[in-house]
Coordinates of C-alpha atoms in Angstrom, one line a residue:
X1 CA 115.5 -43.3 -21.9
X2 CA 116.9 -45.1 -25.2
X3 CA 115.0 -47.8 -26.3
X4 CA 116.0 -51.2 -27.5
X5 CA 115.2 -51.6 -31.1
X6 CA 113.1 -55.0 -30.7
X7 CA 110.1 -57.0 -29.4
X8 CA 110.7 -57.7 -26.0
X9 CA 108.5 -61.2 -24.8
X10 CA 107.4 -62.2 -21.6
X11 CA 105.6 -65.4 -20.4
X12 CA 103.7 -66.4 -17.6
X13 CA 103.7 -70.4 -16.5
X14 CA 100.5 -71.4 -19.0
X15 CA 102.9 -73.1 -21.9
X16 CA 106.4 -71.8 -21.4
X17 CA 107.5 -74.5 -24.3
X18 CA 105.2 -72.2 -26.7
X19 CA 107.1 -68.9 -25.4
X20 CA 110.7 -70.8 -25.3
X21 CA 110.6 -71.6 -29.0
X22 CA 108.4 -68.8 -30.2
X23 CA 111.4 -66.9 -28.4
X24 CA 113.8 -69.1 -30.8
X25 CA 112.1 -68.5 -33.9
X26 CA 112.0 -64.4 -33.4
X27 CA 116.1 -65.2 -32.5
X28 CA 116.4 -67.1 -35.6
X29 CA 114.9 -64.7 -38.0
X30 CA 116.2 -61.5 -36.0
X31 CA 119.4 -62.2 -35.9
X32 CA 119.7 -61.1 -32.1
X33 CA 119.4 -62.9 -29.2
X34 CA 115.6 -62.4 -28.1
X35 CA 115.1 -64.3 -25.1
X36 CA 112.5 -64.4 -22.2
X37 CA 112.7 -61.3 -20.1
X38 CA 113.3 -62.1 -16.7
X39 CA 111.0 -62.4 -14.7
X40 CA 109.3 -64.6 -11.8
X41 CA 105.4 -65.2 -11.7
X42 CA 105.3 -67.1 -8.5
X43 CA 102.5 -67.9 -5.8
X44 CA 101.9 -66.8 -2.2
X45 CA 101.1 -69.7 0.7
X46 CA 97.6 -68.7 0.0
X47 CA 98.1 -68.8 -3.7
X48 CA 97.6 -65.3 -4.6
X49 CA 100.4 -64.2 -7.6
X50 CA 102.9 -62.6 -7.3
X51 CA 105.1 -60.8 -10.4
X52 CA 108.0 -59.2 -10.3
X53 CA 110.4 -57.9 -14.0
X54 CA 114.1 -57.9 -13.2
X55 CA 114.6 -56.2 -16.4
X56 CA 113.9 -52.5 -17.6
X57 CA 110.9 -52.4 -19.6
X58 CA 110.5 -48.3 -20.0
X59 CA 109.1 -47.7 -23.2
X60 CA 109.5 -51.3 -25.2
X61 CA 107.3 -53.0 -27.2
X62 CA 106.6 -56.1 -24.6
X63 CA 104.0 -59.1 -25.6
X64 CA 103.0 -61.2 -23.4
X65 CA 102.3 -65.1 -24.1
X66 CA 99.7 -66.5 -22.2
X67 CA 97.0 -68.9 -22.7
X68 CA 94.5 -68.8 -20.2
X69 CA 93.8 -72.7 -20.6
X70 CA 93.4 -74.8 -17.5
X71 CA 93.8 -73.5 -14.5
X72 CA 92.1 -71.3 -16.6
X73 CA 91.5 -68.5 -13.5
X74 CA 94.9 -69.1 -12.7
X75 CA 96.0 -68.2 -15.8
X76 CA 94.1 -65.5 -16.6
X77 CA 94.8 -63.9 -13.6
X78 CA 98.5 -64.1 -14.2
X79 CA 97.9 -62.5 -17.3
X80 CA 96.5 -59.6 -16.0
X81 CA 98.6 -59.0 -13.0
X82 CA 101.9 -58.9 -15.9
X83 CA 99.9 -56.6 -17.9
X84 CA 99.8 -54.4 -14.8
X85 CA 103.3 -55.0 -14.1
X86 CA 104.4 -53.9 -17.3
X87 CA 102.0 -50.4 -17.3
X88 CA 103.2 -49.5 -13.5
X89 CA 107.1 -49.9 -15.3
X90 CA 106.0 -47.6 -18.5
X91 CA 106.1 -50.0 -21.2
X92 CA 105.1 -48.1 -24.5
X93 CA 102.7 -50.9 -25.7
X94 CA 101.5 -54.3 -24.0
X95 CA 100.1 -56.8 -26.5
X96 CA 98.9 -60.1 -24.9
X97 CA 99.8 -63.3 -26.9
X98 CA 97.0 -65.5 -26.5
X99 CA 97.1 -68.8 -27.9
X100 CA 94.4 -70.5 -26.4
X101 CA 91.6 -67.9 -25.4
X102 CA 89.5 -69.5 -22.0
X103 CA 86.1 -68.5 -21.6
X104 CA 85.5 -68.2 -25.4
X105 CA 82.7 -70.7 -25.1
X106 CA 80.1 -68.3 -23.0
X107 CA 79.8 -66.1 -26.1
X108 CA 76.3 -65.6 -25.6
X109 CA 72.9 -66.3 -23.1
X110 CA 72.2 -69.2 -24.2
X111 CA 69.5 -69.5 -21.6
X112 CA 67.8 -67.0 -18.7
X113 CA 70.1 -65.7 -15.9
X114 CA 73.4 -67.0 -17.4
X115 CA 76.4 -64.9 -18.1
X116 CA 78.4 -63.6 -21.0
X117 CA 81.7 -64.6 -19.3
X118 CA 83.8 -64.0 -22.7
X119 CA 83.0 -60.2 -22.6
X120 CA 83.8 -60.0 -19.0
X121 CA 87.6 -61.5 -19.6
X122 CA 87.5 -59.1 -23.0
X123 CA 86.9 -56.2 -20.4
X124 CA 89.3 -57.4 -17.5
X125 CA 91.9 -57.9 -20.2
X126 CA 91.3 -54.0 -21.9
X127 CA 91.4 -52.8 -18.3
X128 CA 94.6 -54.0 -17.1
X129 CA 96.9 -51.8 -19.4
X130 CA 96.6 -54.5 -22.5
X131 CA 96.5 -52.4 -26.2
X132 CA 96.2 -55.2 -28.4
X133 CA 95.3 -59.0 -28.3
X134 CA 97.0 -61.6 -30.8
X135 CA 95.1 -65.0 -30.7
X136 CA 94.6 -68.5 -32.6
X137 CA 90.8 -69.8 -33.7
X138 CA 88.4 -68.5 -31.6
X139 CA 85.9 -70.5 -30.1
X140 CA 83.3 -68.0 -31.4
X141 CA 84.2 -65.2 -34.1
X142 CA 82.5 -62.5 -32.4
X143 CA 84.2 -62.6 -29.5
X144 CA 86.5 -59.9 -31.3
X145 CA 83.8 -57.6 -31.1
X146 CA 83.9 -57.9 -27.2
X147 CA 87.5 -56.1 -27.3
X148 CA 87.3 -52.5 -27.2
X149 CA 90.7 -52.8 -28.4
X150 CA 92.3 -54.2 -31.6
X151 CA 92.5 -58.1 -31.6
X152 CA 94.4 -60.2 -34.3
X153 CA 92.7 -63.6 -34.8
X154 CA 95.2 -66.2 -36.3
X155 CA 93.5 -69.4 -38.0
X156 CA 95.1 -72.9 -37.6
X157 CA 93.2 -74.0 -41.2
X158 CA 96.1 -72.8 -43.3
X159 CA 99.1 -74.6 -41.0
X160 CA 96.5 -78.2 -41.0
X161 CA 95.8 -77.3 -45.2
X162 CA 99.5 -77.7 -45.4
X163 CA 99.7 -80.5 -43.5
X164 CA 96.7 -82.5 -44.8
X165 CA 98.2 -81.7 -48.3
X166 CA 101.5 -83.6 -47.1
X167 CA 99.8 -86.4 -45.4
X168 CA 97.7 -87.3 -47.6
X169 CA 99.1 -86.1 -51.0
X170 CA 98.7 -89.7 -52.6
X171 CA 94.9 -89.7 -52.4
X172 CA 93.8 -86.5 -52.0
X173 CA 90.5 -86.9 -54.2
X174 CA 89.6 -89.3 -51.1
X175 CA 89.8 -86.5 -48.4
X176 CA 86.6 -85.1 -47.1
X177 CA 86.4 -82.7 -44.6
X178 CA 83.8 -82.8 -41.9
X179 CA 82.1 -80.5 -39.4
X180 CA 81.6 -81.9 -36.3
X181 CA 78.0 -80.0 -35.8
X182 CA 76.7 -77.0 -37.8
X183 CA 78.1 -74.3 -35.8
X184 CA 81.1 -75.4 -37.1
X185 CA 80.8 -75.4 -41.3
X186 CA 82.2 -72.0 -42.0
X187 CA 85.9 -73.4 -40.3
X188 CA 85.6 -76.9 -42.0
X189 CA 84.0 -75.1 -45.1
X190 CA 87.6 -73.0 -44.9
X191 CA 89.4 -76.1 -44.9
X192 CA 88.2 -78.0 -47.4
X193 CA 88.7 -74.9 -49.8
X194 CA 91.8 -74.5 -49.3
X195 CA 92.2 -78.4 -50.1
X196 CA 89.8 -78.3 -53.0
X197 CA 87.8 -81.0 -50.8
X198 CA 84.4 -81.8 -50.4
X199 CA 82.3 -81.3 -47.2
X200 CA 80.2 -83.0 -44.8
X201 CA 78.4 -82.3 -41.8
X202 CA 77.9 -84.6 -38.7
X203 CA 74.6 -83.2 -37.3
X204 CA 74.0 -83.6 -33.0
X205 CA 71.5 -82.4 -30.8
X206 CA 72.4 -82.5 -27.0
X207 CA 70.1 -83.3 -23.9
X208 CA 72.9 -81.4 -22.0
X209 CA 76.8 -80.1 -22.3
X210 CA 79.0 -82.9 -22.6
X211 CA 76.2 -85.5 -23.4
X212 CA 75.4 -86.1 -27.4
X213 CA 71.8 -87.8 -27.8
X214 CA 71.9 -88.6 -31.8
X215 CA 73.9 -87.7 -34.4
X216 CA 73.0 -88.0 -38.2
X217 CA 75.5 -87.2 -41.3
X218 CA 74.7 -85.1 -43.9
X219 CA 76.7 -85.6 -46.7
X220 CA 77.1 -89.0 -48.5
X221 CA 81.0 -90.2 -47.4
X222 CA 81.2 -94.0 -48.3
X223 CA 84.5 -94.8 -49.3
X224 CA 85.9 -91.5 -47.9
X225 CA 88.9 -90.6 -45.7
X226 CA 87.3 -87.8 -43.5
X227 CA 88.8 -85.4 -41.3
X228 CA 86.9 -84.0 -38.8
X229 CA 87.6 -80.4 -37.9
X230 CA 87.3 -78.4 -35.2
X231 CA 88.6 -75.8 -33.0
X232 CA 88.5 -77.7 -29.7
X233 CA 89.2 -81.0 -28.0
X234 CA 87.7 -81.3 -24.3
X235 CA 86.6 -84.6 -23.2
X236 CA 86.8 -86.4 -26.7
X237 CA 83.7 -87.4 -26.1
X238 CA 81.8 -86.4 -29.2
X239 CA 84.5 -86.4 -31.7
X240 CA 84.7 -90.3 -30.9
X241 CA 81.1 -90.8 -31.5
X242 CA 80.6 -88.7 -34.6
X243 CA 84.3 -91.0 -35.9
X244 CA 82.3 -94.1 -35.1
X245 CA 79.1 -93.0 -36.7
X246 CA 81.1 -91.6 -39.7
X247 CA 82.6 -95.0 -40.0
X248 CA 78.9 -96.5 -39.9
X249 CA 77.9 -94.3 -42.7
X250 CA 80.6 -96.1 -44.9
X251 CA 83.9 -94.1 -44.8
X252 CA 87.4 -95.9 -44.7
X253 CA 88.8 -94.1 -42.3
X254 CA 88.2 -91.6 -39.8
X255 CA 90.6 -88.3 -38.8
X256 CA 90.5 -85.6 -36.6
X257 CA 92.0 -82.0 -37.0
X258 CA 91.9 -80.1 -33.3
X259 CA 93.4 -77.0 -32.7
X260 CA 93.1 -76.4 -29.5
X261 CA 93.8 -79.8 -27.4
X262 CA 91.8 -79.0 -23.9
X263 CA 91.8 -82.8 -23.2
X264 CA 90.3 -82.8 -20.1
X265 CA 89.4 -85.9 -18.1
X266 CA 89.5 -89.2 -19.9
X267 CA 90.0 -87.4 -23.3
X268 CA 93.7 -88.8 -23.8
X269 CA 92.2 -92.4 -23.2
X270 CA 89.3 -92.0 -25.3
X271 CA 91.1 -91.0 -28.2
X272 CA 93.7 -93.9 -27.6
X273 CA 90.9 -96.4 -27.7
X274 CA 88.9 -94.5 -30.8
X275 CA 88.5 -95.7 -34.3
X276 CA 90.5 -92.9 -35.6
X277 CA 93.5 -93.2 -37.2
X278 CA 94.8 -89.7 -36.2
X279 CA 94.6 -86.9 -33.8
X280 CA 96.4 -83.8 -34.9
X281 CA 96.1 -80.8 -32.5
X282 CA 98.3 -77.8 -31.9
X283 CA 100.5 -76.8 -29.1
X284 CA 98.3 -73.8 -28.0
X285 CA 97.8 -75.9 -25.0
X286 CA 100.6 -76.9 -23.0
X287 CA 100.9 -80.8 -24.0
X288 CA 100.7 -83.4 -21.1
X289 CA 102.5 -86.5 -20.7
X290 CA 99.7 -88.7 -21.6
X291 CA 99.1 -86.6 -24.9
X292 CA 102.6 -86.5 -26.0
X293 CA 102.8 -90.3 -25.3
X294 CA 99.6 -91.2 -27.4
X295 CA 100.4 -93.2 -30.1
X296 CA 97.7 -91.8 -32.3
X297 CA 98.0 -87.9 -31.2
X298 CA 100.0 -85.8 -32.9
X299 CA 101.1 -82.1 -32.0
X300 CA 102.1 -79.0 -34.6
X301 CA 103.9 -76.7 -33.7
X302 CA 102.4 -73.3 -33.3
X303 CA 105.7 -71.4 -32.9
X304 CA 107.0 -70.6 -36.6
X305 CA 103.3 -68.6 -37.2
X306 CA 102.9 -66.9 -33.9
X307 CA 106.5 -65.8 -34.3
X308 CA 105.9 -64.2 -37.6
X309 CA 102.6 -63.0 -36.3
X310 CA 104.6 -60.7 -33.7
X311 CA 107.4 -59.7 -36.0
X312 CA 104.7 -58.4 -38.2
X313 CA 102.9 -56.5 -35.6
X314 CA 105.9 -55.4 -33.8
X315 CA 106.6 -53.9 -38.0
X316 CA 103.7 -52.5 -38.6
X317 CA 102.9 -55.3 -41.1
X318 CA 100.1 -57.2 -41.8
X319 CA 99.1 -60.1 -40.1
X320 CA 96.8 -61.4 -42.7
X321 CA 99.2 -62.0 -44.9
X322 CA 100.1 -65.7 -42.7
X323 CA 96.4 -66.7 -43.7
X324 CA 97.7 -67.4 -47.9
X325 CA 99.9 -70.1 -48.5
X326 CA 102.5 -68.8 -50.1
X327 CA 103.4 -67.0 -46.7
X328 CA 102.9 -69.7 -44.5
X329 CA 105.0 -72.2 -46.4
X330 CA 108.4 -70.5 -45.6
X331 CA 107.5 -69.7 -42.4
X332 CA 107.3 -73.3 -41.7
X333 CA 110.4 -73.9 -43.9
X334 CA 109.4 -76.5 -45.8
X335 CA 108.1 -78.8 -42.5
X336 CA 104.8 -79.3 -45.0
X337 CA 106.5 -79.7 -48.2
X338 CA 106.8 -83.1 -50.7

């Protein structure tokens, strides 16, 4: 049977704002309507899911957008029960768009008799008919390695460069970039290169997860504007206390860089009452009302790269190519600019 000659997307009911307007961008640049297939991802009484395509599907190129964030079993398991939908119809390729990829932080035993719960989901999501995997900062960068299969892993340092460069273009020399803890320097290191800004690291040693016991800078920032940088946002909890302690080490003002806003619990009130200026996360994560209403959070939109990102994969193109400047600025049409 013929084919259609483009992308089709699906979505699943993680952030169906993300899919809507990454749908609109791919329309935009296309020139052809490429809207949502049809479909309805719905719940038994006993809340097991249900899928079911109204459209053909034989032999297209379908992707799939799905973050797996809270309900993050949920989620995933919508993801996979698509994926299966879409083999048992024929599809010629499934790629999973995952924005947001759950589970990212058990990368590793980190003590005895723990699990490696990222390679699990990295085999449930090769097993269920899935051929490629397109995703946005992971948590860990060797969580690619889990896949058997081809994953593309977009960075959120390039969009916030652009951004950072429009916000603050009137003192730039005052930017420093900061690491939240060590495991984090290569992303802020990234940053802060592509802003030709200097670095600083907030160093914390935990008694236990979600608990910070001390925290000590390293780095000298008086009289700095710092950003802090990260790749997640849960409870807000340490990102406030290494702003205050980065204030107490003499900067002017404190700023936070997130892409991934989890914001669980009392993160949105946290951040409210904070000493930072700024919040800026991405829309990876489905906003709530309490984020979207924060006066000091604010949201970029993920849309304009994860659009290209498909066109490029859907062409045979390189996905790379969004990580230089020069190719991001146009995809964001100017958004960043003056």
């Amino acid at each position: 049977m013929p084919t259609t000659s483009e992308p089709k997307l699906i979505s699943g009911n993680a952030n169906m704002p993300l899919a809507k307007a990454i749908a609109r961008r791919m329309t935009m640049h296309r020139g052809a309507n490429l809207g949502l297939v049809d479909a309805r991802v719905e719940r038994f009484n006993d809340q097991e899911i249900f899928v079911e395509v109204y459209e053909n599907v034989r032999g297209e190129d379908m992707f799939i957008i799905q973050p797996t964030s809270n309900p993050a079993n949920d989620n995933l398991m919508e993801l996979l029960i698509m994926a299966d939908a879409l083999k048992r119809s024929s599809a010629k390729r499934i790629t999973a768009v995952i924005p947001y990829f759950g589970y990212a932080r058990q990368d590793r035993r980190s003590k005895a008799r723990t699990p490696i719960s990222a390679k699990l989901v990295a085999n449930m999501i090769a097993q269920s008919g899935i051929e490629r995997v397109l995703t946005m900062d992971l948590h860990a960068a060797q969580i690619q390695g889990f896949f058997d299969i081809p994953v593309d892993n977009l960075y959120a340092s390039p969009v916030f460069a652009l951004d950072i460069m429009k916000q603050f273009k009137d003192n730039l020399d005052d930017v420093m970039i900061v690491s939240p803890d060590v495991g984090g320097v290569a992303r802020a290191r990234e940053l802060a290169k592509r802003i030709n800004a200097p670095l600083s690291i907030v160093d914390k040693r935990r008694e236990k997860p979600g608990e910070v016991a001390e925290m000590t800078v390293i780095g000298d920032v008086t009289g700095k504007k710092c950003i802090i940088v990260d790749d997640m946002c849960d409870t807000a909890g340490t990102l406030c206390k290494a702003a205050e302690v980065i204030l107490e080490h003499g900067a002017t003002e404190v700023h936070a860089y997130i892409t991934h806003g989890v914001m669980s619990g009392p993160a949105v009130d946290r951040v409210t009452k904070s000493v930072m200026k700024s919040l800026v996360i991405t829309d990876t994560i489905a906003p709530s009302e309490s984020v979207q209403s924060a006066p000091n959070i604010r949201i970029i939109p993920t849309a304009p790269v994860f659009a290209q990102a498909i066109l490029n994969i859907w062409q045979g193109n390189s996905v790379s190519s969004l990580f230089e400047t020069p190719t991001l600025e146009p995809v964001y049409e100017g958004q960043f600019g003056g």
